[in-house]
Coordinates of C-alpha atoms and ligand atoms in Angstrom, one line a residue:
Chain A
M790 CA 0.0 0.0 0.0
E791 CA 1.4 3.4 -1.0
S792 CA 1.8 5.5 2.1
A793 CA -0.1 8.7 2.6
P794 CA 2.0 11.9 2.7
L795 CA 0.9 12.7 6.2
G796 CA 2.9 13.3 9.4
R797 CA 6.7 13.9 9.3
E798 CA 9.4 11.9 7.7
Y799 CA 12.2 10.5 9.9
S800 CA 15.4 9.0 8.6
D801 CA 16.9 5.7 9.6
G802 CA 17.9 5.8 13.3
E803 CA 16.4 9.2 14.0
V804 CA 14.9 9.4 17.5
I805 CA 11.1 10.0 17.6
C806 CA 10.9 10.1 21.4
R807 CA 13.6 9.5 24.0
Q808 CA 13.5 7.6 27.3
G809 CA 13.4 9.8 30.3
E810 CA 12.2 12.9 28.5
E811 CA 9.0 14.7 29.3
G812 CA 6.4 14.3 26.6
D813 CA 2.7 14.8 26.2
R814 CA 2.1 13.6 22.7
M815 CA 1.4 10.3 21.1
F816 CA 2.5 9.0 17.8
V817 CA 1.1 6.8 15.0
I818 CA 3.2 5.2 12.4
Q819 CA 1.9 6.1 8.9
D820 CA 4.6 4.3 7.0
G821 CA 7.7 2.3 7.7
Q822 CA 8.8 0.8 11.0
A823 CA 10.2 1.9 14.4
E824 CA 12.2 0.2 17.0
V825 CA 11.7 0.5 20.8
T826 CA 14.7 0.4 23.0
F827 CA 15.1 0.5 26.8
R828 CA 18.3 1.7 28.4
E829 CA 19.4 0.3 31.7
E830 CA 22.7 1.4 33.2
D831 CA 25.0 1.5 30.2
A832 CA 23.3 -1.1 28.0
E833 CA 20.5 -0.6 25.6
Y834 CA 18.0 -3.4 24.8
V835 CA 15.6 -3.7 21.9
V836 CA 12.2 -4.4 23.5
G837 CA 9.8 -4.0 20.6
Q838 CA 9.2 -3.4 16.9
L839 CA 6.4 -1.2 15.6
G840 CA 4.7 -1.1 12.2
V841 CA 2.1 0.9 10.2
G842 CA -0.9 1.9 12.3
D843 CA 0.8 1.2 15.6
L844 CA 0.4 3.9 18.2
F845 CA 3.0 4.7 20.8
G846 CA 3.9 7.3 23.4
E847 CA 0.5 6.8 25.1
M848 CA 2.0 6.0 28.5
A849 CA 3.3 9.4 29.1
V850 CA -0.1 10.8 28.3
F851 CA -1.9 8.6 30.8
D852 CA 0.6 8.5 33.7
K853 CA 2.3 11.8 33.2
Q854 CA 5.7 10.1 33.8
P855 CA 8.8 10.6 31.6
R856 CA 9.0 8.5 28.4
S857 CA 9.5 4.9 29.4
A858 CA 11.6 4.0 26.3
T859 CA 13.3 5.4 23.2
V860 CA 11.7 5.0 19.8
R861 CA 13.7 5.3 16.6
A862 CA 12.8 5.1 13.0
K863 CA 14.0 1.8 11.5
G864 CA 14.6 2.7 7.9
R865 CA 12.7 5.7 6.6
A866 CA 9.4 6.2 8.5
R867 CA 6.5 8.6 8.5
I868 CA 5.1 9.5 11.8
L869 CA 1.9 11.4 12.7
T870 CA 1.8 13.3 16.0
L871 CA -1.3 13.2 18.1
D872 CA -2.1 16.1 20.5
K873 CA -2.9 15.3 24.1
H874 CA -5.5 18.0 24.4
G875 CA -7.5 16.9 21.4
F876 CA -7.2 13.3 22.5
L877 CA -8.6 13.9 26.0
Q878 CA -11.4 16.1 24.5
R879 CA -12.4 13.1 22.3
V880 CA -12.3 10.7 25.3
Q881 CA -14.5 13.1 27.3
E882 CA -17.1 13.1 24.4
D883 CA -16.7 9.4 23.6
P884 CA -15.2 7.1 26.2
S885 CA -15.1 4.2 23.7
F886 CA -12.5 6.2 21.9
V887 CA -9.8 4.6 24.1
F888 CA -11.0 1.0 23.2
R889 CA -8.3 0.5 20.6
I890 CA -5.6 1.9 22.8
L891 CA -6.7 -0.4 25.7
Q892 CA -6.7 -3.3 23.3
M893 CA -3.2 -2.5 22.2
M894 CA -2.0 -2.1 25.7
S895 CA -3.5 -5.4 26.8
S896 CA -1.8 -7.2 23.9
R897 CA 1.5 -5.6 25.0
I898 CA 0.9 -6.8 28.6
R899 CA 0.3 -10.3 27.3
H900 CA 3.5 -10.1 25.4
L901 CA 5.3 -8.9 28.5
D902 CA 3.8 -11.7 30.7
A903 CA 5.1 -14.2 28.2
E904 CA 8.5 -12.5 28.2
V905 CA 8.7 -12.4 32.1
A906 CA 7.8 -16.1 32.2
R907 CA 10.5 -16.9 29.7
L908 CA 13.1 -15.0 31.6
R909 CA 12.1 -16.6 35.0
R910 CA 12.4 -20.0 33.4
L911 CA 15.9 -19.1 32.1
V912 CA 16.9 -17.8 35.5
S913 CA 15.6 -20.8 37.3
E914 CA 17.3 -23.2 34.8
R915 CA 20.6 -21.4 35.4
D916 CA 20.1 -21.5 39.2
V917 CA 19.6 -25.3 39.2
P918 CA 23.0 -26.7 40.1
A919 CA 24.3 -29.1 37.5
S920 CA 24.2 -32.6 38.8
Chain B
M1103 CA -41.1 -2.2 25.4
A1104 CA -37.3 -1.6 25.2
L1105 CA -36.2 -1.4 21.6
K1106 CA -32.8 -3.1 21.4
L1107 CA -30.7 -4.6 18.6
Q1108 CA -30.2 -8.3 19.1
D1109 CA -28.4 -11.2 17.4
G1110 CA -29.7 -11.2 13.8
S1111 CA -31.2 -7.7 13.9
R1112 CA -31.3 -5.9 10.5
V1113 CA -30.1 -2.3 10.0
G1114 CA -30.7 -0.3 6.9
V1115 CA -28.4 2.7 6.2
V1116 CA -29.6 5.1 3.5
G1117 CA -26.5 6.7 2.0
G1118 CA -22.9 5.5 1.8
G1119 CA -21.2 8.8 2.2
P1120 CA -18.8 9.3 5.2
A1121 CA -21.7 9.4 7.7
G1122 CA -23.3 6.1 6.5
S1123 CA -20.0 4.3 6.1
L1124 CA -18.5 5.3 9.4
F1125 CA -21.8 4.6 11.2
S1126 CA -21.8 1.0 9.7
Y1127 CA -18.1 0.6 10.5
F1128 CA -18.5 1.6 14.2
L1129 CA -21.8 -0.2 14.6
L1130 CA -20.3 -3.5 13.4
T1131 CA -17.1 -3.0 15.4
L1132 CA -19.0 -2.4 18.6
A1133 CA -21.5 -5.2 17.9
Q1134 CA -18.6 -7.6 17.5
R1135 CA -17.2 -6.5 20.8
M1136 CA -20.6 -7.1 22.4
D1137 CA -21.0 -10.5 20.6
V1138 CA -24.0 -9.4 18.7
R1139 CA -24.3 -10.3 15.0
L1140 CA -26.0 -7.7 12.9
Q1141 CA -27.0 -7.6 9.3
V1142 CA -26.2 -4.2 7.8
D1143 CA -27.4 -3.0 4.4
I1144 CA -26.0 0.2 3.0
Y1145 CA -28.0 1.7 0.1
E1146 CA -25.7 3.7 -2.1
P1147 CA -26.3 4.3 -5.9
R1148 CA -23.1 6.2 -6.5
D1149 CA -20.1 4.4 -7.9
F1150 CA -17.2 6.1 -6.1
T1151 CA -14.6 4.9 -8.6
R1152 CA -16.2 6.9 -11.4
P1153 CA -14.6 10.2 -12.2
G1154 CA -16.9 13.3 -12.5
P1155 CA -19.9 14.3 -10.5
G1156 CA -21.7 10.9 -10.8
G1157 CA -19.1 9.4 -8.5
C1158 CA -18.6 12.3 -6.1
N1159 CA -20.2 13.8 -3.0
M1160 CA -19.1 17.3 -3.9
C1161 CA -16.9 19.0 -1.3
G1162 CA -13.7 20.9 -0.9
G1163 CA -11.9 17.7 0.2
I1164 CA -10.1 18.8 3.3
V1165 CA -9.9 16.2 6.0
S1166 CA -9.2 18.3 9.1
E1167 CA -6.2 17.7 11.4
S1168 CA -8.5 16.8 14.3
L1169 CA -10.2 14.1 12.1
I1170 CA -7.0 12.7 10.8
Q1171 CA -5.8 12.3 14.4
A1172 CA -9.1 10.8 15.6
L1173 CA -9.2 8.3 12.7
A1174 CA -5.5 7.3 13.5
V1175 CA -6.5 6.5 17.1
E1176 CA -9.5 4.5 15.8
G1177 CA -7.1 2.5 13.6
I1178 CA -8.1 4.1 10.3
T1179 CA -5.0 5.2 8.5
L1180 CA -5.8 6.8 5.2
P1181 CA -3.7 5.2 2.5
G1182 CA -1.6 7.1 -0.1
R1183 CA -4.0 6.5 -2.9
V1184 CA -6.7 8.4 -1.0
V1185 CA -4.6 11.3 0.4
Q1186 CA -3.5 13.3 -2.7
R1187 CA -1.5 15.8 -0.8
G1188 CA -0.6 16.3 2.9
L1189 CA -1.0 20.0 3.9
D1190 CA 0.8 21.8 6.6
S1191 CA -0.1 25.5 6.2
Y1192 CA -2.5 28.1 5.2
V1193 CA -2.0 31.3 3.2
L1194 CA -4.6 33.9 3.9
H1195 CA -5.1 36.3 1.0
T1196 CA -6.9 39.6 1.3
D1197 CA -7.6 42.2 -1.4
D1198 CA -4.0 43.6 -1.2
N1199 CA -2.0 41.3 1.0
E1200 CA -1.3 37.8 2.2
V1201 CA 0.1 36.0 5.3
R1202 CA 1.2 32.4 5.7
I1203 CA 0.4 30.4 8.8
E1204 CA 2.1 27.2 9.7
T1205 CA 1.9 24.6 12.4
P1206 CA 4.7 24.6 14.9
L1207 CA 5.4 20.9 14.3
H1208 CA 5.9 21.5 10.6
E1209 CA 4.0 18.3 10.0
M1210 CA 1.5 17.3 7.3
R1211 CA -1.6 16.9 9.4
I1212 CA -4.3 17.9 7.0
A1213 CA -5.3 15.7 4.1
A1214 CA -6.5 16.8 0.7
I1215 CA -8.7 14.2 -0.9
H1216 CA -11.1 13.6 -3.7
R1217 CA -14.5 12.3 -2.6
G1218 CA -15.0 10.0 -5.6
G1219 CA -13.0 8.9 -8.6
G1220 CA -11.6 12.4 -9.1
P1221 CA -12.7 15.2 -11.5
Q1222 CA -13.7 14.6 -15.1
G1223 CA -10.6 14.1 -17.2
E1224 CA -8.6 12.5 -14.3
R1225 CA -5.6 11.3 -16.3
R1226 CA -3.7 9.1 -14.0
R1227 CA -6.1 6.6 -12.3
R1228 CA -3.9 6.2 -9.3
W1229 CA -6.2 8.0 -6.9
G1230 CA -9.0 6.5 -5.0
G1231 CA -11.7 8.6 -3.3
L1232 CA -12.3 8.9 0.4
D1233 CA -16.0 7.8 0.2
G1234 CA -15.1 4.6 -1.6
Y1235 CA -12.4 3.8 0.9
L1236 CA -14.6 4.3 3.9
L1237 CA -17.4 2.3 2.3
G1238 CA -14.9 -0.5 1.7
L1239 CA -14.0 -0.5 5.4
A1240 CA -17.6 -1.1 6.3
Q1241 CA -17.9 -3.8 3.7
E1242 CA -14.8 -5.6 5.1
L1243 CA -16.6 -5.8 8.4
G1244 CA -19.6 -7.5 6.7
A1245 CA -21.9 -4.6 5.6
R1246 CA -23.7 -5.4 2.4
V1247 CA -23.8 -2.6 -0.2
V1248 CA -27.0 -2.3 -2.2
R1249 CA -26.2 -0.3 -5.3
S1250 CA -29.6 1.4 -5.6
R1251 CA -31.3 4.5 -4.5
V1252 CA -34.0 4.2 -1.8
R1253 CA -37.1 5.6 -3.5
D1254 CA -39.7 5.0 -0.8
A1255 CA -39.8 4.5 2.9
G1256 CA -42.5 3.7 5.4
R1257 CA -43.5 1.7 8.4
E1258 CA -44.8 -1.8 8.7
K1259 CA -46.2 -2.5 12.1
E1260 CA -43.6 -1.1 14.3
R1261 CA -40.6 -1.4 11.9
P1262 CA -39.4 1.1 9.4
T1263 CA -39.2 -0.1 5.8
L1264 CA -37.1 0.9 2.7
Q1265 CA -37.8 0.3 -0.9
A1266 CA -35.2 0.5 -3.6
D1267 CA -35.5 -1.5 -6.8
A1268 CA -36.4 -4.8 -5.3
A1269 CA -39.0 -5.7 -2.7
R1270 CA -39.7 -3.5 0.3
Q1271 CA -37.4 -4.4 3.3
A1272 CA -38.2 -4.0 6.9
Y1273 CA -35.5 -3.1 9.4
D1274 CA -35.0 -3.0 13.2
L1275 CA -33.2 0.3 12.7
V1276 CA -33.0 2.7 9.7
V1277 CA -30.3 5.3 9.6
G1278 CA -30.7 8.4 7.4
A1279 CA -27.4 9.4 6.0
T1280 CA -28.6 10.9 2.8
G1281 CA -26.7 14.3 2.9
V1282 CA -28.5 17.3 1.5
N1283 CA -27.8 16.8 -2.2
S1284 CA -29.6 13.9 -3.6
S1285 CA -32.7 13.1 -1.6
R1286 CA -35.9 14.9 -0.7
W1287 CA -36.8 15.4 2.9
R1288 CA -40.1 13.6 2.2
L1289 CA -38.3 10.3 2.2
L1290 CA -37.2 10.8 5.8
E1291 CA -40.6 12.1 6.8
Q1292 CA -42.0 8.8 5.5
L1293 CA -40.0 7.1 8.3
G1294 CA -41.9 9.0 10.9
L1295 CA -39.7 12.1 11.3
R1296 CA -41.9 15.1 11.8
S1297 CA -39.6 18.0 12.1
R1298 CA -38.2 21.0 10.4
P1299 CA -35.7 19.9 7.6
P1300 CA -32.2 21.3 7.5
R1301 CA -31.8 24.7 5.7
T1302 CA -29.3 24.8 2.9
T1303 CA -27.6 27.3 0.7
K1304 CA -25.6 26.8 -2.6
A1305 CA -21.9 26.6 -2.8
F1306 CA -19.6 26.4 -5.8
I1307 CA -16.7 24.1 -6.6
T1308 CA -14.5 23.8 -9.6
E1309 CA -11.5 21.7 -10.3
I1310 CA -8.6 23.2 -12.3
D1311 CA -6.4 20.8 -14.2
L1312 CA -2.8 21.9 -13.7
G1313 CA -0.8 18.7 -13.2
E1314 CA 1.2 17.7 -10.2
E1315 CA 4.4 19.6 -11.0
L1316 CA 2.8 23.0 -11.4
I1317 CA 0.7 22.6 -8.3
S1318 CA 3.7 21.6 -6.2
R1319 CA 5.7 24.5 -7.5
H1320 CA 3.1 27.2 -7.1
F1321 CA 0.8 26.1 -4.3
G1322 CA 3.1 23.7 -2.4
T1323 CA 1.5 22.2 0.7
S1324 CA -0.7 25.2 1.7
I1325 CA -4.4 25.8 1.5
H1326 CA -5.0 29.3 0.1
L1327 CA -7.8 31.2 1.7
F1328 CA -9.4 34.3 0.3
L1329 CA -11.1 36.9 2.4
L1330 CA -12.1 39.5 -0.2
S1331 CA -14.4 42.4 -0.4
V1332 CA -16.5 40.7 -3.1
P1333 CA -20.1 41.2 -2.1
G1334 CA -21.9 38.0 -1.3
L1335 CA -18.8 35.9 -1.0
D1336 CA -18.1 34.7 2.6
C1337 CA -14.9 32.8 2.0
A1338 CA -13.1 31.1 -0.8
A1339 CA -10.4 28.4 -0.7
V1340 CA -8.0 27.0 -3.2
I1341 CA -6.9 23.5 -2.3
P1342 CA -3.9 21.9 -4.0
K1343 CA -4.4 18.1 -4.7
G1344 CA -2.6 15.6 -6.8
E1345 CA -3.3 16.8 -10.4
F1346 CA -6.0 19.4 -9.7
L1347 CA -6.6 22.5 -7.8
T1348 CA -10.0 22.6 -6.1
V1349 CA -11.5 26.0 -5.9
C1350 CA -14.4 26.3 -3.4
L1351 CA -16.6 29.3 -2.8
L1352 CA -19.0 29.8 0.1
G1353 CA -21.6 32.5 0.5
E1354 CA -25.3 33.2 0.7
R1355 CA -25.9 33.7 -3.0
I1356 CA -23.3 32.2 -5.2
D1357 CA -24.0 32.7 -8.9
E1358 CA -21.9 32.9 -12.1
T1359 CA -21.3 36.7 -11.7
L1360 CA -19.9 36.2 -8.3
V1361 CA -17.7 33.3 -9.4
Q1362 CA -16.4 35.5 -12.2
R1363 CA -15.8 38.4 -9.8
F1364 CA -13.8 36.1 -7.6
F1365 CA -11.5 34.9 -10.5
D1366 CA -11.1 38.5 -11.7
S1367 CA -10.2 39.9 -8.2
A1368 CA -6.7 41.3 -7.8
A1369 CA -5.9 38.7 -5.1
V1370 CA -6.7 35.7 -7.3
Q1371 CA -4.9 37.2 -10.2
R1372 CA -1.9 37.7 -8.0
C1373 CA -2.0 34.2 -6.8
F1374 CA -2.4 32.7 -10.3
A1375 CA -0.1 35.2 -12.0
A1376 CA 2.8 32.8 -12.4
L1377 CA 0.8 30.1 -14.0
P1378 CA 1.0 29.6 -17.8
G1379 CA -2.1 30.5 -19.9
P1380 CA -5.8 30.3 -19.0
Q1381 CA -6.6 27.4 -16.8
A1382 CA -9.1 24.8 -17.9
Q1383 CA -11.9 24.0 -15.4
A1384 CA -12.2 20.3 -15.5
C1385 CA -15.3 19.9 -13.4
R1386 CA -17.8 22.3 -11.8
C1387 CA -20.7 21.8 -9.4
K1388 CA -23.0 23.7 -7.2
P1389 CA -23.7 21.5 -4.2
N1390 CA -26.0 22.4 -1.3
I1391 CA -24.4 23.0 2.1
N1392 CA -26.3 22.6 5.3
V1393 CA -26.4 25.8 7.3
R1394 CA -29.1 24.9 9.8
E1395 CA -29.8 21.6 11.4
A1396 CA -32.9 19.4 11.2
E1397 CA -34.9 19.9 14.3
R1398 CA -35.5 16.4 15.6
P1399 CA -33.3 13.8 14.1
Y1400 CA -34.8 10.7 15.5
A1401 CA -37.9 8.6 16.0
D1402 CA -38.4 5.0 17.3
R1403 CA -35.9 2.9 15.2
V1404 CA -34.8 5.8 13.1
V1405 CA -31.9 8.2 13.4
L1406 CA -30.4 10.9 11.1
I1407 CA -26.7 11.4 11.0
G1408 CA -24.3 13.6 8.9
D1409 CA -25.5 16.5 6.7
C1410 CA -29.1 15.5 6.6
G1411 CA -29.2 16.1 10.4
A1412 CA -26.6 18.6 11.7
T1413 CA -23.2 19.4 10.6
R1414 CA -20.5 21.9 11.5
L1415 CA -21.1 25.3 9.9
Y1416 CA -18.9 25.7 6.9
K1417 CA -16.0 23.6 8.2
D1418 CA -15.0 20.0 8.9
G1419 CA -18.4 18.5 7.8
I1420 CA -16.7 15.1 7.5
G1421 CA -15.4 15.4 11.1
A1422 CA -19.0 16.2 12.3
A1423 CA -20.3 13.2 10.3
Y1424 CA -17.7 11.0 12.0
R1425 CA -18.7 12.2 15.5
A1426 CA -22.5 11.9 14.9
A1427 CA -22.0 8.5 13.2
K1428 CA -20.1 7.0 16.1
C1429 CA -22.4 8.4 18.7
A1430 CA -25.4 7.0 17.0
A1431 CA -23.7 3.6 16.5
R1432 CA -22.8 3.6 20.2
T1433 CA -26.3 4.5 21.2
A1434 CA -27.8 1.8 19.0
V1435 CA -25.5 -1.0 20.2
L1436 CA -25.3 -0.1 23.9
E1437 CA -28.5 1.8 24.7
G1438 CA -31.1 0.8 22.2
V1439 CA -32.9 2.2 19.2
S1440 CA -36.0 3.8 20.8
A1441 CA -36.7 7.5 20.4
A1442 CA -36.0 7.8 24.1
A1443 CA -32.6 6.2 23.8
F1444 CA -31.6 8.6 21.0
A1445 CA -33.0 11.5 22.9
R1446 CA -31.0 10.6 25.9
H1447 CA -27.7 9.5 24.4
Y1448 CA -27.5 10.9 20.9
M1449 CA -29.1 14.3 21.3
P1450 CA -26.4 15.8 23.7
L1451 CA -23.8 15.4 20.9
Y1452 CA -26.2 16.7 18.3
R1453 CA -27.1 19.7 20.4
S1454 CA -23.5 20.4 21.1
I1455 CA -22.8 20.6 17.3
V1456 CA -25.8 22.9 16.9
R1457 CA -24.8 25.1 19.9
D1458 CA -21.3 25.4 18.7
N1459 CA -22.6 26.6 15.3
R1460 CA -24.3 29.5 17.0
Y1461 CA -20.7 30.6 18.0
G1462 CA -19.7 29.8 14.4
S1463 CA -22.4 32.2 13.1
V1464 CA -21.2 34.9 15.3
M1465 CA -17.6 34.3 14.2
F1466 CA -18.4 34.3 10.5
G1467 CA -20.6 37.3 11.0
S1468 CA -17.7 39.2 12.6
L1469 CA -15.4 38.0 9.8
H1470 CA -17.9 39.5 7.3
W1471 CA -17.8 42.8 9.2
I1472 CA -14.0 42.8 9.5
K1473 CA -13.7 42.1 5.7
R1474 CA -15.7 45.2 5.0
M1475 CA -13.5 47.4 7.1
G1476 CA -10.2 47.7 5.4
P1477 CA -8.2 48.8 8.5
L1478 CA -9.4 45.8 10.5
V1479 CA -8.1 43.4 7.8
G1480 CA -4.8 45.2 7.9
G1481 CA -4.8 44.7 11.7
V1482 CA -5.4 40.9 11.3
L1483 CA -2.6 40.5 8.8
Q1484 CA -0.1 42.7 10.6
M1485 CA -0.8 40.9 13.9
A1486 CA -0.4 37.4 12.4
G1487 CA 2.5 38.5 10.3
K1488 CA 4.5 39.9 13.2
E1489 CA 3.9 37.0 15.5
Q1490 CA 6.6 34.9 13.8
T1491 CA 9.3 37.6 14.1
R1492 CA 9.2 37.2 17.9
P1493 CA 10.1 33.7 18.8
G1494 CA 8.3 32.6 22.0
A1495 CA 5.8 35.4 21.8
A1496 CA 2.1 34.7 22.1
R1497 CA 0.6 33.6 18.8
D1498 CA -2.9 34.7 19.5
M1499 CA -4.0 35.8 16.0
S1500 CA -2.2 32.9 14.3
I1501 CA -4.1 30.4 16.5
V1502 CA -7.4 32.1 16.0
L1503 CA -6.9 32.1 12.2
W1504 CA -5.6 28.5 12.1
D1505 CA -8.5 27.2 14.2
T1506 CA -11.0 29.2 12.2
F1507 CA -9.8 27.9 8.8
T1508 CA -8.8 24.4 9.6
G1509 CA -12.0 23.7 11.6
S1510 CA -9.7 22.1 14.3
A1511 CA -11.2 23.7 17.4
P1512 CA -14.8 24.2 18.5
Y1513 CA -16.1 27.6 17.4
R1514 CA -16.8 28.4 21.1
D1515 CA -13.1 28.1 22.0
I1516 CA -12.1 30.4 19.1
V1517 CA -14.7 33.1 20.0
L1518 CA -13.6 32.9 23.7
R1519 CA -10.0 33.2 22.7
A1520 CA -10.7 36.2 20.5
L1521 CA -12.6 37.9 23.3
R1522 CA -9.7 37.8 25.7
P1523 CA -8.6 41.4 26.7
R1524 CA -5.1 40.7 25.6
F1525 CA -6.2 39.7 22.2
I1526 CA -8.5 42.7 21.8
R1527 CA -5.8 45.1 23.0
R1528 CA -3.2 43.7 20.6
F1529 CA -5.6 43.6 17.7
A1530 CA -6.7 47.2 18.3
W1531 CA -3.0 48.3 18.5
E1532 CA -2.0 46.4 15.3
T1533 CA -5.0 47.9 13.5
L1534 CA -4.1 51.4 14.5
T1535 CA -0.5 51.0 13.6
S1536 CA -1.3 49.4 10.3
M1537 CA -3.6 52.3 9.5
R1538 CA -0.9 54.7 10.3
S1539 CA 1.8 53.0 8.3
R1540 CA -0.7 52.6 5.5
E1541 CA -1.2 56.3 5.5
R1542 CA 2.5 56.6 5.1
G1543 CA 2.2 54.2 2.2
A1544 CA 4.5 51.6 3.5
A1545 CA 2.4 49.2 5.5
V1546 CA 1.3 46.6 3.0
K1547 CA 4.9 45.8 2.0
E1548 CA 6.0 45.5 5.6
S1549 CA 3.6 42.8 6.7
S1550 CA 4.0 40.8 3.5
D1551 CA 7.8 40.9 4.2
H1552 CA 7.3 39.0 7.4
G1553 CA 4.2 37.2 6.2
I1554 CA 5.1 33.8 7.6
G1555 CA 3.3 33.0 10.8
T1556 CA 3.6 30.0 13.0
I1557 CA 0.9 28.9 15.3
G1558 CA 1.5 27.7 18.9
S1559 CA 1.7 29.6 22.1
Ligands
FAD209 C1 -18.9 23.4 -1.1 C2 -18.6 22.4 0.0 C3 -17.4 22.2 0.5 C4 -17.1 21.4 1.6 N1 -15.8 21.2 2.0 C5 -15.6 20.3 3.0 C6 -14.3 20.1 3.4 O1 -13.3 20.6 2.8 N2 -14.0 19.2 4.4 C7 -15.1 18.7 5.1 O2 -14.8 18.0 6.1 N3 -16.4 18.9 4.7 C8 -16.6 19.7 3.7 N4 -17.9 19.9 3.3 C9 -19.0 19.2 4.0 C10 -19.1 17.7 3.6 O3 -19.2 17.6 2.2 C11 -20.2 17.0 4.3 O4 -20.3 17.4 5.6 C12 -20.1 15.5 4.2 O5 -20.1 15.1 2.9 C13 -21.3 14.9 4.9 O6 -21.3 13.5 4.7 P1 -22.7 12.7 4.6 O7 -22.3 11.3 4.6 O8 -23.6 13.2 5.7 O9 -23.4 13.2 3.3 P2 -22.9 13.0 1.8 O10 -21.5 13.1 1.7 O11 -23.7 14.0 1.0 O12 -23.4 11.5 1.4 C14 -24.7 11.2 1.3 C15 -24.8 9.9 0.4 O13 -26.1 9.4 0.5 C16 -26.5 8.9 -0.8 N5 -27.9 9.0 -0.9 C17 -28.7 10.1 -0.9 N6 -30.0 9.8 -1.0 C18 -30.0 8.5 -1.1 C19 -31.1 7.5 -1.3 N7 -32.4 7.9 -1.4 N8 -30.8 6.2 -1.4 C20 -29.5 5.8 -1.3 N9 -28.5 6.7 -1.2 C21 -28.7 8.0 -1.1 C22 -25.7 9.8 -1.8 O14 -25.5 9.2 -3.0 C23 -24.4 10.1 -1.0 O15 -23.4 9.2 -1.4 C24 -18.2 20.7 2.2 C25 -19.5 20.9 1.7 C26 -19.7 21.7 0.6 C27 -21.1 21.8 0.1

C-alpha cells in the first residue's frame, strides 16, 4: 500500500521520542517501522518493533511520567503526532475512543507476561546446580 | 417495550457517504465487541470509482487535522492512494496582501482528498476517493452494499421499511445518512420524522487541471484562503491536490457573476499570475451546504446522521459526520434504538454541534464585518505576520486564524480566545499602527515581508 504523505518523515535511526524525557504527545506510524529500546545502566536493549498503524507514546499521556523507552525510526518512516488536548477532549465526548488503545496495551501486557515467564524460566534453569 | 438490537437484527443505512459508512463501521465493530451479530445493508447508488460528479459527493476535500488524528486512534490510516496531498499550512489572501500560517510541528496533518474517482478528465487513475475507501472498510466488516437509490420508505407494524429497486425491506433500525444533495426530505418524513428539515444554501466548486508539478511549484502544501471584499462571498479556498486545484466558494448567493468576480479579483490574479495560460476548469458543481440543522433527528428505530441532520457550519463537515455516526452507533448497540434512547444518548452530541454553530455564526458574522472594514483586515494581517518575528511570543492571531480555517477547534473556543482582553488590546493596537503606516504608504509591503506566521503559544 502506498503511504499517505501525512505526518513527518524520519530518517533511519532518528529518535522520535527519548526515554526519560517529558512528553505529552502520542505518535502513530503512517509508513515504515520503528524500534523501541530500553536503556538500563550502560546497556540498551531492543524491546519491541512497531509497524504501520501502531500507536506509541501513550503511557506518558496517561501516567504523566517521563518517556519509558526510546523509539527510533527503522529505515525511513513517516510518523503522525497526536495532541494530548484533542485526544482527551475526544475521550470526554466518547469514552469508547480509548478501546483500541486499551486493546493495544493489553496485547503488550500479554507479550510482557510471556517474556517475564520466559526470563524466569531461564533464571531458574541457570540456578539449578548441574548434577 | 425496550427497543434493542439483538443477534440477527437488521439495520438499513440510506446513503454510503462518510456518515453512512462510518456509522456502519462503528456499529459493526461495537456489535462484534458485544458478541451481537447484525446484518447491515448500506444503500448507495453512486459508484465512487467513477470520475466526475456521478461518483462524487461534492466537497472541498479537506480532512481536518482533528479528524486525521481521531481516525488514526480509531485504527483508520488513510492510504496514499486516497490522500492526494498532505497539507501543513494556510496562506490567507486579502484584497491587497497575504500571510502564511504554519503549524509549529511542521508536520502534514491535514489531508487533501477527492471524494470519488476524481474530477472529469482525471488522467492518472492512481487515486481513490475517500468515500469509496470508507465504504470499503464497512464492507470488510460485513456490511452489504445495495447499489440502488432508496425511493420510498414507510412503516410496517412497528418497523421502518425501505424500498429501492427490489422488494420492500423491513428493518430494526433505519439510519438516514442521505446528505442534502440527492434526496428529498419527504423520504425521511415517511420514516416518521416530523420535524423541520435542514436549511441549505448553494456553494460552488470547480477543479482546475494543472498537473502535479505546477501545483507543487506554485501552491506547495498550503491551502490558500481568500477573504475578499467581493459582495456575497463569505470565503473562498484554493486547495492543491494531486493533479488538480480545487476552488471552493461559500456565501449566501453564489452565482456565475460572483464566481467571475472572484476569479477577476486582484488577489486571485496575483495568486495565479505565475501560471501559464488560461486554466481549464475540468469539473464544476453547485452543491447544497447545510447551514441549519434538522430539528428532531430521531424517532423510534430511526436516526439521522451527517449532513441530513446537523453538521459543522462551513468547516469539517466530514469530522462532524464521524462524531455523529459514532455516537449514533454507540447508542444503537449499547443503549437501544428507541426514540427515548436517541433523545438521551445521541441528542447531547447533536445539540453540542448545533450550539457550537451559534458561536460559528457569530464568528463568520464578525469576519464578514472585518472584511468590509479595510483597516481591520490590515490589523489581522499585521498581527499574524508579526507573531513569527518574535520567537516565543504569544501567537494569538495565528491560533485564531488557524482554528477558524482548519476547523480544528470548536467555534466556542475560538470566540472565547478572540474575546480575551489581551487579544482585543493587541488587535486594536495592530489595527491602529497598520492604519498609520498605510497612511505613510509603506504598510502593506512590511507585513508581507514578514508574512510567515507559525501557530502555537
Ligand atoms: C462546497 C462544499 C465544500 C465542503 N468542503 C468540505 C471540506 O473541505 N471538508 C469537510 O470535512 N467537509 C466539507 N464539506 C461538507 C461535507 O461535504 C459534508 O459534511 C459531508 O459530505 C457529509 O457527509 P454525509 O455522509 O452526511 O453526506 P454526503 O457526503 O452527501 O453523502 C450522502 C450519500 O447518500 C447517498 N444518498 C442520498 N440519498 C439516497 C437515497 N435515497 N438512497 C440511497 N443513497 C442515497 C448519496 O448518493 C451520497 O453518497 C463541504 C461541503 C460543501 C457543500
